[in-house]
Amino acid sequence: DAGVIQSPRHEVTEMGQEVTLRCKPISGHNSLFWYRQTMMRGLELLIYFNNNVPIDDSGMPEDRFSAKMPNASFSTLKIQPSEPRDSAVYFCASSTRTGGDTDTQYFGPGTRLTVL
Amino acid sequence: GESVGLHLPTLSVQEGDNSIINCAYSNSASDYFIWYKQESGKGPQFIIDIRSNMDKRQGQRVTVLLNKTVKHLSLQIAATQPGDSAVYFCAENITPGNQFYFGTGTSLTVIP
């Protein structure tokens, strides 16, 4: 089992540049989550998808952030334009909904983003 | 000026001793809980979960206890090993919602 795959693992960019983070969820999982982790705020949920449809994006900090899930095996999180305060580790997680129960979320290794 | 970050509770234990990590959750309606382990440079890793119809659940070397009365969760690690050194998070959820709310974490250091 490959687990959740994220790329790139590290990204260093300059303020104002566009950044695209990528995620491949575990095969067969139908829910996907984007989180951000910082020392200041801990682990925060940004957005999640069920069956490729965005369900709750209330955690997205502002309009500079956008996320898409064009199919069941791929999602992107884009920041345009990036700012130094966006520097963080971004995690993608996936899970599978079976019946009425919530299921465990499995996390990817994260992308460490540094905006200079 | 200095930046103010989260101050993680820390726990240091001797190798071979048992560890107990505590978590107070916020929502009395939460009915599903997970403990995650996060090693430096890695994503959170699932350890064990428990639903609110149980008070205790055991895994390999780990036990989770749930006290709904006081909204308290604990993770017990038996015979702690150096590889157990990590930050441990509890996460709470209200079924059937997909959102998990994570605690700030506890940093466990195992002294060889």
Short mmCIF file of N, CA, C and O in Angstrom, two decimals, chain B residues 2 7 12 20 24 27-28 33 35 43 46 63 71-72 80-81 95 100 105:
data_model
loop_
_atom_site.label_atom_id
_atom_site.label_comp_id
_atom_site.label_asym_id
_atom_site.label_seq_id
_atom_site.Cartn_x
_atom_site.Cartn_y
_atom_site.Cartn_z
N GLU B 2 9.65 38.64 19.47
CA GLU B 2 9.61 37.18 19.41
C GLU B 2 8.26 36.71 18.93
O GLU B 2 7.23 37.28 19.26
N HIS B 7 2.78 26.16 22.98
CA HIS B 7 3.67 25.56 23.96
C HIS B 7 3.20 24.13 24.19
O HIS B 7 2.18 23.89 24.86
N SER B 12 8.82 13.32 29.61
CA SER B 12 10.05 12.54 29.47
C SER B 12 9.93 11.29 30.32
O SER B 12 9.56 11.36 31.49
N ILE B 20 1.95 7.78 29.98
CA ILE B 20 0.53 8.15 29.90
C ILE B 20 0.45 9.57 29.36
O ILE B 20 1.00 10.50 29.95
N ALA B 24 -7.64 16.60 26.88
CA ALA B 24 -8.97 17.06 27.24
C ALA B 24 -9.64 17.52 25.95
O ALA B 24 -9.11 18.39 25.26
N ASN B 27 -15.68 19.10 22.87
CA ASN B 27 -17.09 19.03 22.53
C ASN B 27 -17.73 17.77 23.09
O ASN B 27 -17.34 16.66 22.75
N SER B 28 -18.71 17.96 23.96
CA SER B 28 -19.36 16.80 24.58
C SER B 28 -20.12 15.94 23.57
O SER B 28 -20.46 14.80 23.85
N PHE B 33 -12.78 9.25 18.41
CA PHE B 33 -11.51 9.84 18.81
C PHE B 33 -10.35 9.01 18.25
O PHE B 33 -10.43 7.78 18.19
N TRP B 35 -5.94 8.75 18.27
CA TRP B 35 -4.61 9.20 18.68
C TRP B 35 -3.68 9.04 17.49
O TRP B 35 -3.64 7.99 16.83
N GLY B 43 4.35 12.98 8.56
CA GLY B 43 2.95 13.26 8.80
C GLY B 43 2.44 12.49 9.99
O GLY B 43 3.04 11.52 10.44
N PHE B 46 -1.62 7.21 12.32
CA PHE B 46 -2.68 6.63 13.14
C PHE B 46 -2.10 5.62 14.14
O PHE B 46 -1.27 4.78 13.78
N THR B 63 -2.95 1.55 24.88
CA THR B 63 -4.31 1.47 25.39
C THR B 63 -4.88 2.88 25.40
O THR B 63 -4.19 3.81 25.83
N LYS B 71 -14.82 14.51 29.74
CA LYS B 71 -14.28 14.81 28.42
C LYS B 71 -12.76 14.66 28.40
O LYS B 71 -12.01 15.58 28.05
N HIS B 72 -12.32 13.48 28.75
CA HIS B 72 -10.90 13.21 28.88
C HIS B 72 -10.53 11.93 28.16
O HIS B 72 -11.25 10.92 28.25
N THR B 80 7.80 1.76 27.15
CA THR B 80 8.15 2.79 26.16
C THR B 80 9.55 2.57 25.62
O THR B 80 10.49 2.26 26.35
N GLN B 81 9.66 2.76 24.30
CA GLN B 81 10.92 2.56 23.59
C GLN B 81 11.41 3.86 22.98
O GLN B 81 10.59 4.77 22.73
N THR B 95 -19.68 12.06 14.61
CA THR B 95 -20.25 11.25 13.53
C THR B 95 -21.57 11.85 13.07
O THR B 95 -22.38 12.28 13.91
N PHE B 100 -12.21 16.45 11.77
CA PHE B 100 -11.54 16.13 13.02
C PHE B 100 -10.93 17.40 13.57
O PHE B 100 -10.39 18.22 12.82
N GLY B 105 -1.16 18.76 20.98
CA GLY B 105 -0.13 17.73 20.99
C GLY B 105 0.69 17.71 22.27
O GLY B 105 0.77 18.70 23.00
#
